[in-house]
Amino acid sequence: MPPLTLFRQPLPYCRLPLACLLCLASLFVWAGDDHVAVEPSAELLASLHQGGYVFYMRHGPTDTSFPDRVPVDFDDCATQRPLSDEGRELMATVAEHMARYAWPIEDPILVTPFCRTQETARILFPNKPQQIDELLRYTAAMTVDEKRPVIEHTGKALSLPVEGSANRMIVAHGPSLADLMDYFPAEGTLVIFSPLGEEGYLYRASIPPELWPSLASQAP
């Protein structure tokens, strides 16, 4: 297994020219080599019952024949790339696997303004409230300047310690994580982090949809 990688929390967005260059550089500096996804150990899966972790779920598989309209209208799902029927079925299966573990999830679930993240969250946790976080947005269509506050905010969401004995759940997008830490998870992948506050966050493991069946024997 590759060594765990500590990602430092990016510095706040700056306005002074020299400071901006330093801040921008900090967004792309982290320990270790290029990110390599790892499978969760049995010990990690068990420790998730105690809470304190951050889960970052990329939304389920989508229908690429209906791309996002530019500009997208967040109040109109018809202008956005939707989950595919197969994607909905796959996320329902993922929901069943996660239910077997019964990891505690804090309220509310953090989602982006896009309909596909909110629908994914409803499939996974139909009885949990959602909170739309505008700054967890999809970064693929953004300029470098537009991305900067989103990348900073996403890093903070992964770094902020979780209070109590639950885990924070974020349902968001692959490009945003790729811009933050050079890791582009497949649709429907659950990525697990340890939040370290001002020290940043520690990547722990990833569970793509196809891995869940092999983990079933480790569920309670």
PDB file of C-alpha atoms in Angstrom:
ATOM      1  CA  MET A   1       0.000   0.000   0.000  1.00  0.00           C
ATOM      2  CA  PRO A   2       1.374   3.469  -0.844  1.00  0.00           C
ATOM      3  CA  PRO A   3       2.116   5.678   2.171  1.00  0.00           C
ATOM      4  CA  LEU A   4      -0.661   7.936   3.435  1.00  0.00           C
ATOM      5  CA  THR A   5      -0.337  11.457   2.088  1.00  0.00           C
ATOM      6  CA  LEU A   6      -0.787  14.613   4.111  1.00  0.00           C
ATOM      7  CA  PHE A   7      -2.283  17.505   2.172  1.00  0.00           C
ATOM      8  CA  ARG A   8      -1.681  20.966   3.575  1.00  0.00           C
ATOM      9  CA  GLN A   9      -4.571  23.386   3.776  1.00  0.00           C
ATOM     10  CA  PRO A  10      -4.117  26.065   1.068  1.00  0.00           C
ATOM     11  CA  LEU A  11      -3.507  29.631   2.227  1.00  0.00           C
ATOM     12  CA  PRO A  12      -6.470  32.052   2.018  1.00  0.00           C
ATOM     13  CA  TYR A  13      -7.062  33.864  -1.257  1.00  0.00           C
ATOM     14  CA  CYS A  14      -4.938  37.028  -1.455  1.00  0.00           C
ATOM     15  CA  ARG A  15      -5.216  40.265  -3.426  1.00  0.00           C
ATOM     16  CA  LEU A  16      -1.648  41.645  -3.451  1.00  0.00           C
ATOM     17  CA  PRO A  17       0.194  40.543  -6.628  1.00  0.00           C
ATOM     18  CA  LEU A  18       3.160  38.856  -4.927  1.00  0.00           C
ATOM     19  CA  ALA A  19       0.970  37.312  -2.248  1.00  0.00           C
ATOM     20  CA  CYS A  20      -1.341  36.004  -4.943  1.00  0.00           C
ATOM     21  CA  LEU A  21       1.531  34.198  -6.594  1.00  0.00           C
ATOM     22  CA  LEU A  22       2.464  32.597  -3.298  1.00  0.00           C
ATOM     23  CA  CYS A  23      -1.135  31.607  -2.599  1.00  0.00           C
ATOM     24  CA  LEU A  24      -1.568  30.126  -6.057  1.00  0.00           C
ATOM     25  CA  ALA A  25       1.608  28.108  -5.627  1.00  0.00           C
ATOM     26  CA  SER A  26       0.341  26.744  -2.311  1.00  0.00           C
ATOM     27  CA  LEU A  27      -2.665  25.248  -4.064  1.00  0.00           C
ATOM     28  CA  PHE A  28      -0.392  22.919  -5.984  1.00  0.00           C
ATOM     29  CA  VAL A  29       2.117  21.906  -3.318  1.00  0.00           C
ATOM     30  CA  TRP A  30       1.590  18.809  -1.229  1.00  0.00           C
ATOM     31  CA  ALA A  31       3.623  16.005   0.238  1.00  0.00           C
ATOM     32  CA  GLY A  32       4.462  12.886  -1.691  1.00  0.00           C
ATOM     33  CA  ASP A  33       4.241  11.880  -5.339  1.00  0.00           C
ATOM     34  CA  ASP A  34       1.212  11.887  -7.625  1.00  0.00           C
ATOM     35  CA  HIS A  35      -1.905  10.690  -5.862  1.00  0.00           C
ATOM     36  CA  VAL A  36      -2.513   6.939  -5.906  1.00  0.00           C
ATOM     37  CA  ALA A  37      -5.908   5.619  -4.776  1.00  0.00           C
ATOM     38  CA  VAL A  38      -5.816   2.852  -2.166  1.00  0.00           C
ATOM     39  CA  GLU A  39      -8.407   0.416  -0.862  1.00  0.00           C
ATOM     40  CA  PRO A  40      -9.586   0.749   2.743  1.00  0.00           C
ATOM     41  CA  SER A  41      -8.193  -1.637   5.321  1.00  0.00           C
ATOM     42  CA  ALA A  42     -10.420  -3.610   7.663  1.00  0.00           C
ATOM     43  CA  GLU A  43      -9.115  -1.463  10.518  1.00  0.00           C
ATOM     44  CA  LEU A  44     -10.110   1.744   8.754  1.00  0.00           C
ATOM     45  CA  LEU A  45     -13.588   0.448   7.951  1.00  0.00           C
ATOM     46  CA  ALA A  46     -14.078  -0.459  11.601  1.00  0.00           C
ATOM     47  CA  SER A  47     -12.807   2.915  12.836  1.00  0.00           C
ATOM     48  CA  LEU A  48     -15.386   4.759  10.722  1.00  0.00           C
ATOM     49  CA  HIS A  49     -18.012   3.678  13.273  1.00  0.00           C
ATOM     50  CA  GLN A  50     -16.358   5.998  15.801  1.00  0.00           C
ATOM     51  CA  GLY A  51     -16.804   9.036  13.545  1.00  0.00           C
ATOM     52  CA  GLY A  52     -14.446  11.924  12.997  1.00  0.00           C
ATOM     53  CA  TYR A  53     -13.807  11.317   9.279  1.00  0.00           C
ATOM     54  CA  VAL A  54     -14.841  13.226   6.167  1.00  0.00           C
ATOM     55  CA  PHE A  55     -16.514  11.331   3.317  1.00  0.00           C
ATOM     56  CA  TYR A  56     -16.330  12.877  -0.146  1.00  0.00           C
ATOM     57  CA  MET A  57     -18.701  11.123  -2.544  1.00  0.00           C
ATOM     58  CA  ARG A  58     -18.564  11.955  -6.225  1.00  0.00           C
ATOM     59  CA  HIS A  59     -22.094  11.922  -7.627  1.00  0.00           C
ATOM     60  CA  GLY A  60     -23.361   8.802  -9.380  1.00  0.00           C
ATOM     61  CA  PRO A  61     -22.835   7.939 -13.074  1.00  0.00           C
ATOM     62  CA  THR A  62     -24.406  10.475 -15.404  1.00  0.00           C
ATOM     63  CA  ASP A  63     -25.998  10.633 -18.845  1.00  0.00           C
ATOM     64  CA  THR A  64     -23.292  12.299 -20.945  1.00  0.00           C
ATOM     65  CA  SER A  65     -25.672  12.727 -23.889  1.00  0.00           C
ATOM     66  CA  PHE A  66     -27.191  15.657 -21.938  1.00  0.00           C
ATOM     67  CA  PRO A  67     -24.263  17.975 -21.084  1.00  0.00           C
ATOM     68  CA  ASP A  68     -24.590  20.939 -18.760  1.00  0.00           C
ATOM     69  CA  ARG A  69     -25.922  24.031 -20.493  1.00  0.00           C
ATOM     70  CA  VAL A  70     -23.633  27.062 -20.392  1.00  0.00           C
ATOM     71  CA  PRO A  71     -24.539  28.928 -18.331  1.00  0.00           C
ATOM     72  CA  VAL A  72     -26.269  26.346 -16.175  1.00  0.00           C
ATOM     73  CA  ASP A  73     -29.471  27.224 -14.314  1.00  0.00           C
ATOM     74  CA  PHE A  74     -29.329  25.728 -10.822  1.00  0.00           C
ATOM     75  CA  ASP A  75     -33.089  26.084 -10.485  1.00  0.00           C
ATOM     76  CA  ASP A  76     -33.730  24.035 -13.623  1.00  0.00           C
ATOM     77  CA  CYS A  77     -32.481  20.449 -13.636  1.00  0.00           C
ATOM     78  CA  ALA A  78     -33.206  20.285 -17.380  1.00  0.00           C
ATOM     79  CA  THR A  79     -30.144  22.504 -17.956  1.00  0.00           C
ATOM     80  CA  GLN A  80     -27.836  20.089 -16.124  1.00  0.00           C
ATOM     81  CA  ARG A  81     -26.242  16.723 -16.885  1.00  0.00           C
ATOM     82  CA  PRO A  82     -28.437  14.232 -15.009  1.00  0.00           C
ATOM     83  CA  LEU A  83     -27.811  10.882 -13.417  1.00  0.00           C
ATOM     84  CA  SER A  84     -28.403   8.074 -15.878  1.00  0.00           C
ATOM     85  CA  ASP A  85     -30.914   5.332 -15.101  1.00  0.00           C
ATOM     86  CA  GLU A  86     -27.992   2.962 -14.668  1.00  0.00           C
ATOM     87  CA  GLY A  87     -26.354   5.504 -12.395  1.00  0.00           C
ATOM     88  CA  ARG A  88     -29.425   5.684 -10.177  1.00  0.00           C
ATOM     89  CA  GLU A  89     -29.516   1.888  -9.937  1.00  0.00           C
ATOM     90  CA  LEU A  90     -25.817   1.754  -9.125  1.00  0.00           C
ATOM     91  CA  MET A  91     -26.113   4.352  -6.373  1.00  0.00           C
ATOM     92  CA  ALA A  92     -29.083   2.484  -4.911  1.00  0.00           C
ATOM     93  CA  THR A  93     -26.799  -0.544  -4.692  1.00  0.00           C
ATOM     94  CA  VAL A  94     -24.077   1.556  -3.064  1.00  0.00           C
ATOM     95  CA  ALA A  95     -26.692   2.811  -0.584  1.00  0.00           C
ATOM     96  CA  GLU A  96     -27.480  -0.790   0.375  1.00  0.00           C
ATOM     97  CA  HIS A  97     -23.804  -1.530   1.001  1.00  0.00           C
ATOM     98  CA  MET A  98     -23.356   1.614   3.092  1.00  0.00           C
ATOM     99  CA  ALA A  99     -26.479   0.817   5.096  1.00  0.00           C
ATOM    100  CA  ARG A 100     -24.923  -2.509   6.136  1.00  0.00           C
ATOM    101  CA  TYR A 101     -22.029  -0.657   7.731  1.00  0.00           C
ATOM    102  CA  ALA A 102     -24.315   1.917   9.382  1.00  0.00           C
ATOM    103  CA  TRP A 103     -21.498   4.433   9.722  1.00  0.00           C
ATOM    104  CA  PRO A 104     -22.793   7.495  11.603  1.00  0.00           C
ATOM    105  CA  ILE A 105     -23.311  10.486   9.300  1.00  0.00           C
ATOM    106  CA  GLU A 106     -23.824  13.976  10.692  1.00  0.00           C
ATOM    107  CA  ASP A 107     -26.658  16.268   9.615  1.00  0.00           C
ATOM    108  CA  PRO A 108     -26.876  17.893   7.198  1.00  0.00           C
ATOM    109  CA  ILE A 109     -25.232  16.282   4.177  1.00  0.00           C
ATOM    110  CA  LEU A 110     -23.298  18.909   2.214  1.00  0.00           C
ATOM    111  CA  VAL A 111     -24.175  19.010  -1.478  1.00  0.00           C
ATOM    112  CA  THR A 112     -23.424  21.286  -4.415  1.00  0.00           C
ATOM    113  CA  PRO A 113     -26.073  23.330  -6.267  1.00  0.00           C
ATOM    114  CA  PHE A 114     -26.224  20.716  -9.050  1.00  0.00           C
ATOM    115  CA  CYS A 115     -29.217  18.407  -9.250  1.00  0.00           C
ATOM    116  CA  ARG A 116     -27.041  15.313  -9.778  1.00  0.00           C
ATOM    117  CA  THR A 117     -25.326  15.694  -6.406  1.00  0.00           C
ATOM    118  CA  GLN A 118     -28.594  16.324  -4.595  1.00  0.00           C
ATOM    119  CA  GLU A 119     -30.235  13.313  -6.239  1.00  0.00           C
ATOM    120  CA  THR A 120     -27.247  11.149  -5.347  1.00  0.00           C
ATOM    121  CA  ALA A 121     -27.532  12.255  -1.716  1.00  0.00           C
ATOM    122  CA  ARG A 122     -31.264  11.464  -1.683  1.00  0.00           C
ATOM    123  CA  ILE A 123     -30.605   7.969  -3.018  1.00  0.00           C
ATOM    124  CA  LEU A 124     -27.892   7.317  -0.459  1.00  0.00           C
ATOM    125  CA  PHE A 125     -29.640   8.904   2.534  1.00  0.00           C
ATOM    126  CA  PRO A 126     -33.340   9.479   1.781  1.00  0.00           C
ATOM    127  CA  ASN A 127     -34.139  10.563   5.331  1.00  0.00           C
ATOM    128  CA  LYS A 128     -31.290  12.993   5.881  1.00  0.00           C
ATOM    129  CA  PRO A 129     -31.461  16.767   5.342  1.00  0.00           C
ATOM    130  CA  GLN A 130     -29.217  18.407   2.767  1.00  0.00           C
ATOM    131  CA  GLN A 131     -27.414  21.729   2.826  1.00  0.00           C
ATOM    132  CA  ILE A 132     -26.418  23.306  -0.483  1.00  0.00           C
ATOM    133  CA  ASP A 133     -22.912  24.717  -0.364  1.00  0.00           C
ATOM    134  CA  GLU A 134     -22.330  27.094  -3.284  1.00  0.00           C
ATOM    135  CA  LEU A 135     -18.538  26.934  -2.897  1.00  0.00           C
ATOM    136  CA  LEU A 136     -18.350  23.164  -3.402  1.00  0.00           C
ATOM    137  CA  ARG A 137     -19.233  23.720  -7.051  1.00  0.00           C
ATOM    138  CA  TYR A 138     -18.100  21.927 -10.178  1.00  0.00           C
ATOM    139  CA  THR A 139     -14.846  23.558 -11.312  1.00  0.00           C
ATOM    140  CA  ALA A 140     -14.373  22.075 -14.793  1.00  0.00           C
ATOM    141  CA  ALA A 141     -16.008  25.020 -16.600  1.00  0.00           C
ATOM    142  CA  MET A 142     -14.367  27.704 -14.458  1.00  0.00           C
ATOM    143  CA  THR A 143     -11.469  30.031 -15.129  1.00  0.00           C
ATOM    144  CA  VAL A 144      -8.376  29.872 -12.915  1.00  0.00           C
ATOM    145  CA  ASP A 145      -9.582  32.901 -10.943  1.00  0.00           C
ATOM    146  CA  GLU A 146     -13.057  31.395 -10.496  1.00  0.00           C
ATOM    147  CA  LYS A 147     -11.614  28.098  -9.314  1.00  0.00           C
ATOM    148  CA  ARG A 148      -9.386  29.560  -6.617  1.00  0.00           C
ATOM    149  CA  PRO A 149     -12.029  30.222  -3.895  1.00  0.00           C
ATOM    150  CA  VAL A 150     -13.740  26.885  -4.662  1.00  0.00           C
ATOM    151  CA  ILE A 151     -10.486  24.961  -4.275  1.00  0.00           C
ATOM    152  CA  GLU A 152      -9.715  26.775  -1.031  1.00  0.00           C
ATOM    153  CA  HIS A 153     -13.197  26.116   0.343  1.00  0.00           C
ATOM    154  CA  THR A 154     -13.119  22.428  -0.625  1.00  0.00           C
ATOM    155  CA  GLY A 155      -9.815  22.055   1.211  1.00  0.00           C
ATOM    156  CA  LYS A 156     -11.331  23.657   4.289  1.00  0.00           C
ATOM    157  CA  ALA A 157     -14.328  21.295   4.132  1.00  0.00           C
ATOM    158  CA  LEU A 158     -11.934  18.342   4.186  1.00  0.00           C
ATOM    159  CA  SER A 159      -9.764  19.844   6.949  1.00  0.00           C
ATOM    160  CA  LEU A 160     -12.376  21.060   9.431  1.00  0.00           C
ATOM    161  CA  PRO A 161     -12.550  18.625  12.374  1.00  0.00           C
ATOM    162  CA  VAL A 162     -15.843  16.784  12.780  1.00  0.00           C
ATOM    163  CA  GLU A 163     -17.572  17.322  16.104  1.00  0.00           C
ATOM    164  CA  GLY A 164     -19.124  14.431  18.005  1.00  0.00           C
ATOM    165  CA  SER A 165     -19.077  10.791  16.929  1.00  0.00           C
ATOM    166  CA  ALA A 166     -20.316  11.130  13.342  1.00  0.00           C
ATOM    167  CA  ASN A 167     -18.667  11.519   9.931  1.00  0.00           C
ATOM    168  CA  ARG A 168     -19.090  14.490   7.600  1.00  0.00           C
ATOM    169  CA  MET A 169     -20.621  13.601   4.205  1.00  0.00           C
ATOM    170  CA  ILE A 170     -19.953  15.744   1.146  1.00  0.00           C
ATOM    171  CA  VAL A 171     -21.540  14.869  -2.208  1.00  0.00           C
ATOM    172  CA  ALA A 172     -19.780  16.819  -4.924  1.00  0.00           C
ATOM    173  CA  HIS A 173     -17.775  16.564  -8.157  1.00  0.00           C
ATOM    174  CA  GLY A 174     -14.649  14.892  -9.496  1.00  0.00           C
ATOM    175  CA  PRO A 175     -13.027  17.944 -11.139  1.00  0.00           C
ATOM    176  CA  SER A 176     -13.104  19.870  -7.867  1.00  0.00           C
ATOM    177  CA  LEU A 177     -11.115  17.141  -6.116  1.00  0.00           C
ATOM    178  CA  ALA A 178      -8.770  16.861  -9.092  1.00  0.00           C
ATOM    179  CA  ASP A 179      -8.024  20.583  -8.910  1.00  0.00           C
ATOM    180  CA  LEU A 180      -7.414  20.308  -5.175  1.00  0.00           C
ATOM    181  CA  MET A 181      -5.209  17.200  -4.934  1.00  0.00           C
ATOM    182  CA  ASP A 182      -4.609  15.819  -8.441  1.00  0.00           C
ATOM    183  CA  TYR A 183      -7.077  12.956  -7.931  1.00  0.00           C
ATOM    184  CA  PHE A 184     -10.042  12.407 -10.241  1.00  0.00           C
ATOM    185  CA  PRO A 185     -12.277   9.699  -8.699  1.00  0.00           C
ATOM    186  CA  ALA A 186     -14.709   7.739 -10.831  1.00  0.00           C
ATOM    187  CA  GLU A 187     -18.392   8.618 -10.570  1.00  0.00           C
ATOM    188  CA  GLY A 188     -19.945   7.081  -7.475  1.00  0.00           C
ATOM    189  CA  THR A 189     -16.621   6.750  -5.626  1.00  0.00           C
ATOM    190  CA  LEU A 190     -16.486   7.338  -1.866  1.00  0.00           C
ATOM    191  CA  VAL A 191     -13.219   9.002  -0.798  1.00  0.00           C
ATOM    192  CA  ILE A 192     -12.272   8.955   2.892  1.00  0.00           C
ATOM    193  CA  PHE A 193     -10.227  11.645   4.674  1.00  0.00           C
ATOM    194  CA  SER A 194      -9.031  12.401   8.178  1.00  0.00           C
ATOM    195  CA  PRO A 195      -9.492  16.139   8.884  1.00  0.00           C
ATOM    196  CA  LEU A 196      -6.512  17.710  10.639  1.00  0.00           C
ATOM    197  CA  GLY A 197      -7.658  21.293  11.118  1.00  0.00           C
ATOM    198  CA  GLU A 198      -4.944  23.837  10.348  1.00  0.00           C
ATOM    199  CA  GLU A 199      -2.607  20.998   9.347  1.00  0.00           C
ATOM    200  CA  GLY A 200      -4.822  20.125   6.375  1.00  0.00           C
ATOM    201  CA  TYR A 201      -6.236  16.673   5.742  1.00  0.00           C
ATOM    202  CA  LEU A 202      -5.011  13.119   5.328  1.00  0.00           C
ATOM    203  CA  TYR A 203      -6.210  10.988   2.434  1.00  0.00           C
ATOM    204  CA  ARG A 204      -7.084   7.533   3.740  1.00  0.00           C
ATOM    205  CA  ALA A 205      -8.776   5.423   1.057  1.00  0.00           C
ATOM    206  CA  SER A 206     -11.258   5.208  -1.814  1.00  0.00           C
ATOM    207  CA  ILE A 207     -14.212   2.899  -2.430  1.00  0.00           C
ATOM    208  CA  PRO A 208     -15.297   2.919  -6.102  1.00  0.00           C
ATOM    209  CA  PRO A 209     -18.705   1.331  -6.766  1.00  0.00           C
ATOM    210  CA  GLU A 210     -17.257  -1.953  -8.022  1.00  0.00           C
ATOM    211  CA  LEU A 211     -15.253  -2.475  -4.805  1.00  0.00           C
ATOM    212  CA  TRP A 212     -18.212  -2.680  -2.425  1.00  0.00           C
ATOM    213  CA  PRO A 213     -19.060  -6.378  -3.047  1.00  0.00           C
ATOM    214  CA  SER A 214     -15.521  -7.454  -2.103  1.00  0.00           C
ATOM    215  CA  LEU A 215     -15.805  -5.497   1.158  1.00  0.00           C
ATOM    216  CA  ALA A 216     -19.123  -7.117   2.108  1.00  0.00           C
ATOM    217  CA  SER A 217     -17.475  -9.732   4.308  1.00  0.00           C
ATOM    218  CA  GLN A 218     -16.114  -6.951   6.531  1.00  0.00           C
ATOM    219  CA  ALA A 219     -19.534  -5.392   7.193  1.00  0.00           C
ATOM    220  CA  PRO A 220     -21.101  -6.043  10.633  1.00  0.00           C
TER     221      PRO A 220
END
